[in-house]
Structure formats: C-alpha cells, structure tokens
C-alpha cells in the first residue's frame, strides 16, 4: 500500500480513501480497515463484494466531481445481495494531505509484529514471497547476496553474517524462523532465540530426528526445558507430506499467521502445535503496507 501511495504522489494522481468506521455483527472487514483509490487503480480492501464495488464507484464519482466527504451505512443483507448478516458504516473521503496518510501507514507498519527469516535458499525464497503477503515486518537474513534473487516489496533484506545483533535486538513478541544452509548455524541462531524466552514464535526447518539432537545440545548449554519446548520443528507440520518449497511455504505461512497475528486467547498458546488451521479465524489482519 505504501509503495502505491508513493507512486501515485509522484504521478500527481488524486486519491480517495474508503474506511470502515463502524462494523456490527458479521462483517467482511473490521473497524479501521481501509482502501485507497485513484480513477484507475486501487490498493487494500474493505471486504470485497457488492459492498466494496458500490463504495468504489461512489469514491471515484467523488474524485471526478470534487465532492465532500460522505458516510454510508450499509446493512449486509438482501438489499446488496451479501448475506453476512452485519452492517458497516463506510467513510468516503478525498485524501487531502498525502504526507499525513504516508505517516499513518508508516506508523501502522512499525506496530506490526516482526519476523526474522534466516536463510535464502529455495525454501527461504518461497517463504519470503509467501510471508511478504502478511501484515508482518519481515526481515530476511543471509550472508549470500546472490541467493536472495528478487526481494519482495516491503521485505527488509540483510546481507550479513552478523546474525547475533538481529536476534538480540528483536522486540519482545517477535518471531524467528531458521532455515540456513548450515546445521551449525541453525543451532546457534535457534539456541540464541530460545534463550531469550520472550519471542512469540521460534521455528526451525528439520525433521523430528534433528529436533531431538538439537534439544540435547540446548540442554547441555542450560536452556530451560520449558523454553526448548517452545521450539517449532518440524515447521508447517499439518500432515501433508509434500516437500516442494512452495508447499512447505504455504503451510509454514499459515502456521505463522495463526501464531503471530492472533488477537484472542484461543490461538495464543505457549506451543504453536496447539494452534490449528481452524484458529486462523481469530486472526485480525492490518492493512498490507507493501
């Protein structure tokens, strides 16, 4: 979204903002969700369907006429052929100060959970593409610059061997996902992440055999068992035995969404294996900022 806004500003395009200011009952998006329009493009969503289509049409009409801000209360029932059962109020307004909008989007991005992704091999690249679609501050780390390929928009890539400051500097509640080319490096990064004890997700690619060997090594350096138990390994283990990178990335992304973006106690257990695909309904998605 931020990239679109910056480009539209450079091109001198006017924008309209559609914001869900009230949501009651079952609705496709939550209060605060918004999208932006020009006469020919859009970014973000207020929920799709007839609701979004009608609001977009009114927004573009407002752009063309230079009209004033309006608010529309929309019951999601037979009148618009959406049977969600709830109701929303949408504010439709011109973006008068693009700088303020940019600052708002940047501030929202800074509040997002941070995930450190270590490793830019074939699975790492598939994960970077998949995770970039989530409302996360994704930091992608590898010492091998040539392995990154095209870095997805909104992803912060670090070409460095100095992983320690990144793990130590991650905020409480961040996540760490480890899939480097070296088992020794996997062990060092994962051990440092587990030692912190305040991260929301620590995952490492590997088999159950690899996990057992690493658990033994972690106990030898006095990492408490309760912190070792928080390790997710294998990652994305939903019973599908398909090792293609894109398939692995799909399930790991679902796993991380359920843990990192959960807003209720039902999917905020201490061990990520307690979180099932069905818990993803408790996830609240902020606007995508890339």
PDB file of C-alpha atoms in Angstrom:
ATOM      1  CA  UNK A   1       0.000   0.000   0.000  1.00  0.00           C
ATOM      2  CA  UNK A   2       2.755   2.465   0.876  1.00  0.00           C
ATOM      3  CA  UNK A   3       4.538   1.790  -2.418  1.00  0.00           C
ATOM      4  CA  UNK A   4       1.312   2.539  -4.303  1.00  0.00           C
ATOM      5  CA  UNK A   5       0.759   5.791  -2.411  1.00  0.00           C
ATOM      6  CA  UNK A   6       4.300   6.981  -3.078  1.00  0.00           C
ATOM      7  CA  UNK A   7       3.979   6.178  -6.772  1.00  0.00           C
ATOM      8  CA  UNK A   8       0.609   7.909  -7.054  1.00  0.00           C
ATOM      9  CA  UNK A   9       2.060  11.005  -5.427  1.00  0.00           C
ATOM     10  CA  UNK A  10       4.944  11.064  -7.887  1.00  0.00           C
ATOM     11  CA  UNK A  11       2.480  10.759 -10.736  1.00  0.00           C
ATOM     12  CA  UNK A  12       0.276  13.529  -9.340  1.00  0.00           C
ATOM     13  CA  UNK A  13      -2.781  11.296  -9.023  1.00  0.00           C
ATOM     14  CA  UNK A  14      -5.566  12.243  -6.636  1.00  0.00           C
ATOM     15  CA  UNK A  15      -6.745   9.646  -4.147  1.00  0.00           C
ATOM     16  CA  UNK A  16      -9.896   8.685  -2.289  1.00  0.00           C
ATOM     17  CA  UNK A  17      -9.934   6.754   0.964  1.00  0.00           C
ATOM     18  CA  UNK A  18     -12.686   4.283   1.929  1.00  0.00           C
ATOM     19  CA  UNK A  19     -12.643   3.466   5.664  1.00  0.00           C
ATOM     20  CA  UNK A  20     -14.811   1.110   7.699  1.00  0.00           C
ATOM     21  CA  UNK A  21     -15.600   3.377  10.658  1.00  0.00           C
ATOM     22  CA  UNK A  22     -18.199   1.082  12.258  1.00  0.00           C
ATOM     23  CA  UNK A  23     -18.768  -2.659  11.988  1.00  0.00           C
ATOM     24  CA  UNK A  24     -21.604  -4.505  13.705  1.00  0.00           C
ATOM     25  CA  UNK A  25     -22.284  -8.226  13.600  1.00  0.00           C
ATOM     26  CA  UNK A  26     -20.709 -10.423  10.960  1.00  0.00           C
ATOM     27  CA  UNK A  27     -18.785  -8.220   8.521  1.00  0.00           C
ATOM     28  CA  UNK A  28     -16.075  -8.931   5.923  1.00  0.00           C
ATOM     29  CA  UNK A  29     -13.614  -6.432   7.473  1.00  0.00           C
ATOM     30  CA  UNK A  30     -13.092  -4.900  10.897  1.00  0.00           C
ATOM     31  CA  UNK A  31     -13.358  -1.276  12.035  1.00  0.00           C
ATOM     32  CA  UNK A  32     -10.378   0.725  10.804  1.00  0.00           C
ATOM     33  CA  UNK A  33      -9.865  -1.310   7.637  1.00  0.00           C
ATOM     34  CA  UNK A  34      -9.387   0.935   4.633  1.00  0.00           C
ATOM     35  CA  UNK A  35      -8.533   1.029   0.963  1.00  0.00           C
ATOM     36  CA  UNK A  36      -7.340   3.725  -1.421  1.00  0.00           C
ATOM     37  CA  UNK A  37      -8.435   4.548  -4.942  1.00  0.00           C
ATOM     38  CA  UNK A  38      -7.393   6.604  -7.903  1.00  0.00           C
ATOM     39  CA  UNK A  39      -9.542   6.844 -11.001  1.00  0.00           C
ATOM     40  CA  UNK A  40      -7.903   3.726 -12.440  1.00  0.00           C
ATOM     41  CA  UNK A  41      -6.216   1.820  -9.594  1.00  0.00           C
ATOM     42  CA  UNK A  42      -6.818   0.592  -6.071  1.00  0.00           C
ATOM     43  CA  UNK A  43      -4.936  -0.860  -3.122  1.00  0.00           C
ATOM     44  CA  UNK A  44      -6.209  -2.538   0.028  1.00  0.00           C
ATOM     45  CA  UNK A  45      -9.761  -3.776   0.590  1.00  0.00           C
ATOM     46  CA  UNK A  46     -12.807  -3.102   2.754  1.00  0.00           C
ATOM     47  CA  UNK A  47     -14.138  -6.596   2.187  1.00  0.00           C
ATOM     48  CA  UNK A  48     -14.953  -7.130  -1.461  1.00  0.00           C
ATOM     49  CA  UNK A  49     -18.321  -7.986  -2.939  1.00  0.00           C
ATOM     50  CA  UNK A  50     -21.137  -5.551  -3.676  1.00  0.00           C
ATOM     51  CA  UNK A  51     -20.208  -3.506  -0.574  1.00  0.00           C
ATOM     52  CA  UNK A  52     -16.772  -2.664  -1.936  1.00  0.00           C
ATOM     53  CA  UNK A  53     -17.929  -2.318  -5.540  1.00  0.00           C
ATOM     54  CA  UNK A  54     -20.590   0.268  -4.690  1.00  0.00           C
ATOM     55  CA  UNK A  55     -18.284   2.227  -2.384  1.00  0.00           C
ATOM     56  CA  UNK A  56     -15.553   2.279  -5.027  1.00  0.00           C
ATOM     57  CA  UNK A  57     -17.999   3.628  -7.591  1.00  0.00           C
ATOM     58  CA  UNK A  58     -19.060   6.378  -5.198  1.00  0.00           C
ATOM     59  CA  UNK A  59     -15.440   7.138  -4.359  1.00  0.00           C
ATOM     60  CA  UNK A  60     -14.485   7.575  -7.998  1.00  0.00           C
ATOM     61  CA  UNK A  61     -17.557   9.730  -8.579  1.00  0.00           C
ATOM     62  CA  UNK A  62     -16.404  11.887  -5.667  1.00  0.00           C
ATOM     63  CA  UNK A  63     -12.967  12.189  -7.265  1.00  0.00           C
ATOM     64  CA  UNK A  64     -14.488  13.278 -10.558  1.00  0.00           C
ATOM     65  CA  UNK A  65     -16.865  15.826  -9.023  1.00  0.00           C
ATOM     66  CA  UNK A  66     -14.628  17.181  -6.269  1.00  0.00           C
ATOM     67  CA  UNK A  67     -17.391  16.390  -3.769  1.00  0.00           C
ATOM     68  CA  UNK A  68     -17.298  16.370   0.022  1.00  0.00           C
ATOM     69  CA  UNK A  69     -16.782  13.517   2.475  1.00  0.00           C
ATOM     70  CA  UNK A  70     -19.764  11.183   2.849  1.00  0.00           C
ATOM     71  CA  UNK A  71     -20.617   8.323   5.185  1.00  0.00           C
ATOM     72  CA  UNK A  72     -22.711   5.375   4.088  1.00  0.00           C
ATOM     73  CA  UNK A  73     -24.433   2.959   6.489  1.00  0.00           C
ATOM     74  CA  UNK A  74     -24.786  -0.351   4.666  1.00  0.00           C
ATOM     75  CA  UNK A  75     -26.718  -3.361   6.034  1.00  0.00           C
ATOM     76  CA  UNK A  76     -25.145  -6.512   4.623  1.00  0.00           C
ATOM     77  CA  UNK A  77     -28.369  -8.223   3.676  1.00  0.00           C
ATOM     78  CA  UNK A  78     -30.659  -8.798   0.735  1.00  0.00           C
ATOM     79  CA  UNK A  79     -30.515  -5.149  -0.355  1.00  0.00           C
ATOM     80  CA  UNK A  80     -26.957  -5.605  -1.672  1.00  0.00           C
ATOM     81  CA  UNK A  81     -27.017  -9.391  -2.040  1.00  0.00           C
ATOM     82  CA  UNK A  82     -24.468 -10.013   0.741  1.00  0.00           C
ATOM     83  CA  UNK A  83     -25.784 -12.297   3.439  1.00  0.00           C
ATOM     84  CA  UNK A  84     -23.094 -11.654   6.076  1.00  0.00           C
ATOM     85  CA  UNK A  85     -25.804 -10.505   8.480  1.00  0.00           C
ATOM     86  CA  UNK A  86     -23.981  -7.481   9.894  1.00  0.00           C
ATOM     87  CA  UNK A  87     -23.764  -3.832   8.956  1.00  0.00           C
ATOM     88  CA  UNK A  88     -20.953  -1.388   8.274  1.00  0.00           C
ATOM     89  CA  UNK A  89     -20.547   2.346   8.022  1.00  0.00           C
ATOM     90  CA  UNK A  90     -18.020   3.445   5.420  1.00  0.00           C
ATOM     91  CA  UNK A  91     -16.484   6.918   5.205  1.00  0.00           C
ATOM     92  CA  UNK A  92     -15.623   8.014   1.658  1.00  0.00           C
ATOM     93  CA  UNK A  93     -13.234  10.964   1.512  1.00  0.00           C
ATOM     94  CA  UNK A  94     -10.629  12.603  -0.659  1.00  0.00           C
ATOM     95  CA  UNK A  95      -7.017  12.344   0.531  1.00  0.00           C
ATOM     96  CA  UNK A  96      -6.193  15.993   1.080  1.00  0.00           C
ATOM     97  CA  UNK A  97      -2.792  15.638   2.753  1.00  0.00           C
ATOM     98  CA  UNK A  98      -0.887  12.660   1.285  1.00  0.00           C
ATOM     99  CA  UNK A  99       2.012  13.235   3.694  1.00  0.00           C
ATOM    100  CA  UNK A 100      -0.297  12.561   6.658  1.00  0.00           C
ATOM    101  CA  UNK A 101      -1.519   9.366   5.004  1.00  0.00           C
ATOM    102  CA  UNK A 102       2.055   8.210   4.415  1.00  0.00           C
ATOM    103  CA  UNK A 103       2.937   8.901   8.049  1.00  0.00           C
ATOM    104  CA  UNK A 104      -0.119   6.920   9.190  1.00  0.00           C
ATOM    105  CA  UNK A 105       0.799   3.929   7.042  1.00  0.00           C
ATOM    106  CA  UNK A 106       4.423   4.006   8.227  1.00  0.00           C
ATOM    107  CA  UNK A 107       3.292   4.180  11.867  1.00  0.00           C
ATOM    108  CA  UNK A 108       0.970   1.241  11.307  1.00  0.00           C
ATOM    109  CA  UNK A 109       3.849  -0.713   9.766  1.00  0.00           C
ATOM    110  CA  UNK A 110       6.051  -0.035  12.793  1.00  0.00           C
ATOM    111  CA  UNK A 111       3.386  -1.541  15.056  1.00  0.00           C
ATOM    112  CA  UNK A 112       3.284  -4.799  13.123  1.00  0.00           C
ATOM    113  CA  UNK A 113       4.899  -7.942  14.588  1.00  0.00           C
ATOM    114  CA  UNK A 114       8.468  -8.527  13.421  1.00  0.00           C
ATOM    115  CA  UNK A 115       9.602 -11.834  11.955  1.00  0.00           C
ATOM    116  CA  UNK A 116      13.262 -12.649  11.325  1.00  0.00           C
ATOM    117  CA  UNK A 117      13.711 -15.119   8.463  1.00  0.00           C
ATOM    118  CA  UNK A 118      17.209 -16.644   8.377  1.00  0.00           C
ATOM    119  CA  UNK A 119      18.104 -18.367   5.125  1.00  0.00           C
ATOM    120  CA  UNK A 120      17.711 -17.529   1.430  1.00  0.00           C
ATOM    121  CA  UNK A 121      17.808 -20.996  -0.080  1.00  0.00           C
ATOM    122  CA  UNK A 122      14.978 -22.493  -2.140  1.00  0.00           C
ATOM    123  CA  UNK A 123      12.594 -22.794   0.825  1.00  0.00           C
ATOM    124  CA  UNK A 124      13.665 -19.412   2.183  1.00  0.00           C
ATOM    125  CA  UNK A 125      12.879 -17.724  -1.129  1.00  0.00           C
ATOM    126  CA  UNK A 126       9.451 -19.382  -1.302  1.00  0.00           C
ATOM    127  CA  UNK A 127       8.759 -18.320   2.276  1.00  0.00           C
ATOM    128  CA  UNK A 128       9.849 -14.743   1.671  1.00  0.00           C
ATOM    129  CA  UNK A 129       7.363 -14.457  -1.186  1.00  0.00           C
ATOM    130  CA  UNK A 130       4.568 -16.022   0.849  1.00  0.00           C
ATOM    131  CA  UNK A 131       5.233 -14.227   4.136  1.00  0.00           C
ATOM    132  CA  UNK A 132       5.522 -10.877   2.359  1.00  0.00           C
ATOM    133  CA  UNK A 133       1.756 -11.031   1.821  1.00  0.00           C
ATOM    134  CA  UNK A 134       1.106 -10.975   5.578  1.00  0.00           C
ATOM    135  CA  UNK A 135       0.970  -7.856   7.773  1.00  0.00           C
ATOM    136  CA  UNK A 136       4.405  -8.504   9.297  1.00  0.00           C
ATOM    137  CA  UNK A 137       7.683  -6.615   9.390  1.00  0.00           C
ATOM    138  CA  UNK A 138       9.666  -9.289   7.601  1.00  0.00           C
ATOM    139  CA  UNK A 139      13.456  -9.136   7.977  1.00  0.00           C
ATOM    140  CA  UNK A 140      15.244 -11.605   5.675  1.00  0.00           C
ATOM    141  CA  UNK A 141      18.844 -12.503   6.505  1.00  0.00           C
ATOM    142  CA  UNK A 142      21.600 -14.393   4.676  1.00  0.00           C
ATOM    143  CA  UNK A 143      25.307 -13.805   4.066  1.00  0.00           C
ATOM    144  CA  UNK A 144      25.000 -14.966   0.434  1.00  0.00           C
ATOM    145  CA  UNK A 145      23.787 -11.988  -1.575  1.00  0.00           C
ATOM    146  CA  UNK A 146      23.359 -13.997  -4.755  1.00  0.00           C
ATOM    147  CA  UNK A 147      20.814 -16.307  -3.095  1.00  0.00           C
ATOM    148  CA  UNK A 148      18.134 -13.682  -2.480  1.00  0.00           C
ATOM    149  CA  UNK A 149      17.003 -13.200  -6.051  1.00  0.00           C
ATOM    150  CA  UNK A 150      14.209 -10.625  -6.235  1.00  0.00           C
ATOM    151  CA  UNK A 151      13.348  -9.369  -2.764  1.00  0.00           C
ATOM    152  CA  UNK A 152       9.553  -8.949  -2.421  1.00  0.00           C
ATOM    153  CA  UNK A 153       8.252  -5.392  -1.839  1.00  0.00           C
ATOM    154  CA  UNK A 154       8.152  -4.423   1.818  1.00  0.00           C
ATOM    155  CA  UNK A 155      10.736  -7.027   2.879  1.00  0.00           C
ATOM    156  CA  UNK A 156      13.903  -5.777   4.605  1.00  0.00           C
ATOM    157  CA  UNK A 157      16.849  -7.839   3.333  1.00  0.00           C
ATOM    158  CA  UNK A 158      20.164  -8.030   5.234  1.00  0.00           C
ATOM    159  CA  UNK A 159      23.258  -9.458   3.553  1.00  0.00           C
ATOM    160  CA  UNK A 160      25.333 -10.208   6.620  1.00  0.00           C
ATOM    161  CA  UNK A 161      26.982 -12.901   8.717  1.00  0.00           C
ATOM    162  CA  UNK A 162      26.224 -10.898  11.857  1.00  0.00           C
ATOM    163  CA  UNK A 163      23.008 -12.548  12.967  1.00  0.00           C
ATOM    164  CA  UNK A 164      23.513 -12.007  16.717  1.00  0.00           C
ATOM    165  CA  UNK A 165      22.576  -8.289  16.833  1.00  0.00           C
ATOM    166  CA  UNK A 166      19.396  -9.004  14.890  1.00  0.00           C
ATOM    167  CA  UNK A 167      18.248 -11.740  17.291  1.00  0.00           C
ATOM    168  CA  UNK A 168      19.252  -9.737  20.341  1.00  0.00           C
ATOM    169  CA  UNK A 169      17.637  -6.561  19.042  1.00  0.00           C
ATOM    170  CA  UNK A 170      14.286  -8.062  18.036  1.00  0.00           C
ATOM    171  CA  UNK A 171      11.411  -6.728  20.149  1.00  0.00           C
ATOM    172  CA  UNK A 172       9.612  -8.947  22.647  1.00  0.00           C
ATOM    173  CA  UNK A 173       6.869 -10.870  20.898  1.00  0.00           C
ATOM    174  CA  UNK A 174       8.780 -11.098  17.618  1.00  0.00           C
ATOM    175  CA  UNK A 175       9.302 -14.336  15.724  1.00  0.00           C
ATOM    176  CA  UNK A 176      12.383 -16.150  14.431  1.00  0.00           C
ATOM    177  CA  UNK A 177      12.330 -18.676  11.592  1.00  0.00           C
ATOM    178  CA  UNK A 178      15.572 -20.528  10.864  1.00  0.00           C
ATOM    179  CA  UNK A 179      16.413 -22.437   7.664  1.00  0.00           C
ATOM    180  CA  UNK A 180      20.036 -21.735   6.805  1.00  0.00           C
ATOM    181  CA  UNK A 181      22.409 -23.866   4.722  1.00  0.00           C
ATOM    182  CA  UNK A 182      24.289 -24.958   7.870  1.00  0.00           C
ATOM    183  CA  UNK A 183      23.049 -27.117  10.752  1.00  0.00           C
ATOM    184  CA  UNK A 184      25.653 -25.495  12.980  1.00  0.00           C
ATOM    185  CA  UNK A 185      24.326 -22.041  12.134  1.00  0.00           C
ATOM    186  CA  UNK A 186      20.752 -23.297  12.611  1.00  0.00           C
ATOM    187  CA  UNK A 187      21.703 -24.441  16.111  1.00  0.00           C
ATOM    188  CA  UNK A 188      23.422 -21.168  17.046  1.00  0.00           C
ATOM    189  CA  UNK A 189      20.579 -18.927  15.877  1.00  0.00           C
ATOM    190  CA  UNK A 190      17.829 -21.145  17.287  1.00  0.00           C
ATOM    191  CA  UNK A 191      19.582 -21.506  20.633  1.00  0.00           C
ATOM    192  CA  UNK A 192      20.010 -17.742  20.946  1.00  0.00           C
ATOM    193  CA  UNK A 193      16.341 -17.214  20.095  1.00  0.00           C
ATOM    194  CA  UNK A 194      15.163 -19.789  22.631  1.00  0.00           C
ATOM    195  CA  UNK A 195      17.404 -18.334  25.347  1.00  0.00           C
ATOM    196  CA  UNK A 196      15.530 -15.041  25.105  1.00  0.00           C
ATOM    197  CA  UNK A 197      12.311 -16.602  26.342  1.00  0.00           C
ATOM    198  CA  UNK A 198      10.120 -13.710  25.137  1.00  0.00           C
ATOM    199  CA  UNK A 199       9.647 -14.496  21.458  1.00  0.00           C
ATOM    200  CA  UNK A 200       6.237 -15.473  20.187  1.00  0.00           C
ATOM    201  CA  UNK A 201       7.452 -17.935  17.594  1.00  0.00           C
ATOM    202  CA  UNK A 202      10.734 -19.810  17.163  1.00  0.00           C
ATOM    203  CA  UNK A 203      10.721 -22.227  14.247  1.00  0.00           C
ATOM    204  CA  UNK A 204      13.460 -24.263  12.592  1.00  0.00           C
ATOM    205  CA  UNK A 205      13.293 -26.389   9.461  1.00  0.00           C
ATOM    206  CA  UNK A 206      14.119 -30.030  10.040  1.00  0.00           C
ATOM    207  CA  UNK A 207      12.941 -33.496  10.973  1.00  0.00           C
ATOM    208  CA  UNK A 208      11.990 -34.871  14.379  1.00  0.00           C
ATOM    209  CA  UNK A 209      15.422 -36.531  14.486  1.00  0.00           C
ATOM    210  CA  UNK A 210      17.100 -33.162  14.000  1.00  0.00           C
ATOM    211  CA  UNK A 211      14.919 -31.716  16.737  1.00  0.00           C
ATOM    212  CA  UNK A 212      15.926 -34.438  19.226  1.00  0.00           C
ATOM    213  CA  UNK A 213      19.637 -33.877  18.555  1.00  0.00           C
ATOM    214  CA  UNK A 214      19.285 -30.129  18.914  1.00  0.00           C
ATOM    215  CA  UNK A 215      17.202 -30.433  22.086  1.00  0.00           C
ATOM    216  CA  UNK A 216      20.006 -32.444  23.673  1.00  0.00           C
ATOM    217  CA  UNK A 217      22.549 -29.784  22.706  1.00  0.00           C
ATOM    218  CA  UNK A 218      20.337 -26.992  24.062  1.00  0.00           C
ATOM    219  CA  UNK A 219      20.013 -28.776  27.413  1.00  0.00           C
ATOM    220  CA  UNK A 220      23.785 -29.053  27.583  1.00  0.00           C
ATOM    221  CA  UNK A 221      24.078 -25.261  27.433  1.00  0.00           C
ATOM    222  CA  UNK A 222      21.423 -24.925  30.160  1.00  0.00           C
ATOM    223  CA  UNK A 223      18.496 -23.627  28.129  1.00  0.00           C
ATOM    224  CA  UNK A 224      15.451 -24.440  30.324  1.00  0.00           C
ATOM    225  CA  UNK A 225      13.295 -27.285  29.048  1.00  0.00           C
ATOM    226  CA  UNK A 226      10.186 -25.112  29.043  1.00  0.00           C
ATOM    227  CA  UNK A 227      11.894 -22.773  26.576  1.00  0.00           C
ATOM    228  CA  UNK A 228      13.133 -25.675  24.445  1.00  0.00           C
ATOM    229  CA  UNK A 229       9.552 -26.943  24.301  1.00  0.00           C
ATOM    230  CA  UNK A 230       8.543 -23.727  22.557  1.00  0.00           C
ATOM    231  CA  UNK A 231      10.615 -24.647  19.506  1.00  0.00           C
ATOM    232  CA  UNK A 232       8.565 -25.486  16.418  1.00  0.00           C
ATOM    233  CA  UNK A 233      10.359 -28.227  14.484  1.00  0.00           C
ATOM    234  CA  UNK A 234       9.249 -29.622  12.082  1.00  0.00           C
ATOM    235  CA  UNK A 235       7.666 -26.424  10.808  1.00  0.00           C
ATOM    236  CA  UNK A 236       4.350 -26.306   8.956  1.00  0.00           C
ATOM    237  CA  UNK A 237       3.545 -29.847  10.064  1.00  0.00           C
ATOM    238  CA  UNK A 238      -0.114 -30.228   9.091  1.00  0.00           C
ATOM    239  CA  UNK A 239       0.198 -33.799   7.848  1.00  0.00           C
ATOM    240  CA  UNK A 240       0.852 -33.068   4.166  1.00  0.00           C
ATOM    241  CA  UNK A 241       3.961 -34.965   3.062  1.00  0.00           C
ATOM    242  CA  UNK A 242       4.983 -32.781   0.150  1.00  0.00           C
ATOM    243  CA  UNK A 243       8.462 -31.244   0.284  1.00  0.00           C
ATOM    244  CA  UNK A 244       8.220 -28.850  -2.632  1.00  0.00           C
ATOM    245  CA  UNK A 245       9.343 -25.398  -1.398  1.00  0.00           C
ATOM    246  CA  UNK A 246       6.080 -23.683  -2.315  1.00  0.00           C
ATOM    247  CA  UNK A 247       4.016 -26.289  -0.448  1.00  0.00           C
ATOM    248  CA  UNK A 248       6.225 -26.039   2.633  1.00  0.00           C
ATOM    249  CA  UNK A 249       5.959 -22.247   2.453  1.00  0.00           C
ATOM    250  CA  UNK A 250       2.166 -22.382   2.283  1.00  0.00           C
ATOM    251  CA  UNK A 251       1.806 -24.378   5.480  1.00  0.00           C
ATOM    252  CA  UNK A 252       4.527 -22.509   7.358  1.00  0.00           C
ATOM    253  CA  UNK A 253       2.899 -19.203   6.421  1.00  0.00           C
ATOM    254  CA  UNK A 254      -0.438 -20.460   7.781  1.00  0.00           C
ATOM    255  CA  UNK A 255       1.304 -21.562  10.979  1.00  0.00           C
ATOM    256  CA  UNK A 256       2.989 -18.188  11.431  1.00  0.00           C
ATOM    257  CA  UNK A 257      -0.200 -16.262  10.679  1.00  0.00           C
ATOM    258  CA  UNK A 258      -2.043 -18.235  13.343  1.00  0.00           C
ATOM    259  CA  UNK A 259       0.672 -17.554  15.925  1.00  0.00           C
ATOM    260  CA  UNK A 260       1.990 -14.091  15.079  1.00  0.00           C
ATOM    261  CA  UNK A 261      -1.273 -12.370  14.130  1.00  0.00           C
ATOM    262  CA  UNK A 262      -3.635 -13.937  16.657  1.00  0.00           C
ATOM    263  CA  UNK A 263      -5.712 -11.415  18.615  1.00  0.00           C
ATOM    264  CA  UNK A 264      -7.526 -13.768  21.021  1.00  0.00           C
ATOM    265  CA  UNK A 265      -6.533 -16.247  23.717  1.00  0.00           C
ATOM    266  CA  UNK A 266      -7.892 -19.189  21.704  1.00  0.00           C
ATOM    267  CA  UNK A 267      -4.816 -19.250  19.439  1.00  0.00           C
ATOM    268  CA  UNK A 268      -2.211 -17.799  21.780  1.00  0.00           C
ATOM    269  CA  UNK A 269      -0.952 -20.996  23.404  1.00  0.00           C
ATOM    270  CA  UNK A 270       2.637 -21.460  24.538  1.00  0.00           C
ATOM    271  CA  UNK A 271       3.319 -24.157  21.959  1.00  0.00           C
ATOM    272  CA  UNK A 272       2.472 -23.462  18.346  1.00  0.00           C
ATOM    273  CA  UNK A 273       1.452 -27.062  17.705  1.00  0.00           C
ATOM    274  CA  UNK A 274      -1.587 -26.317  19.877  1.00  0.00           C
ATOM    275  CA  UNK A 275      -2.708 -23.886  17.156  1.00  0.00           C
ATOM    276  CA  UNK A 276      -4.702 -25.467  14.360  1.00  0.00           C
ATOM    277  CA  UNK A 277      -5.740 -24.177  10.963  1.00  0.00           C
ATOM    278  CA  UNK A 278      -9.224 -23.567  12.374  1.00  0.00           C
ATOM    279  CA  UNK A 279      -7.787 -20.958  14.760  1.00  0.00           C
ATOM    280  CA  UNK A 280      -6.894 -18.680  11.866  1.00  0.00           C
ATOM    281  CA  UNK A 281     -10.414 -17.263  12.121  1.00  0.00           C
ATOM    282  CA  UNK A 282      -9.214 -15.387  15.212  1.00  0.00           C
ATOM    283  CA  UNK A 283      -6.552 -13.546  13.277  1.00  0.00           C
ATOM    284  CA  UNK A 284      -7.020  -9.821  12.647  1.00  0.00           C
ATOM    285  CA  UNK A 285      -5.244  -8.552   9.543  1.00  0.00           C
ATOM    286  CA  UNK A 286      -3.981  -4.984   9.468  1.00  0.00           C
ATOM    287  CA  UNK A 287      -3.668  -3.193   6.115  1.00  0.00           C
ATOM    288  CA  UNK A 288      -0.964  -4.594   3.880  1.00  0.00           C
ATOM    289  CA  UNK A 289       1.732  -1.969   3.820  1.00  0.00           C
ATOM    290  CA  UNK A 290       3.987  -3.054   0.985  1.00  0.00           C
TER     291      UNK A 290
END
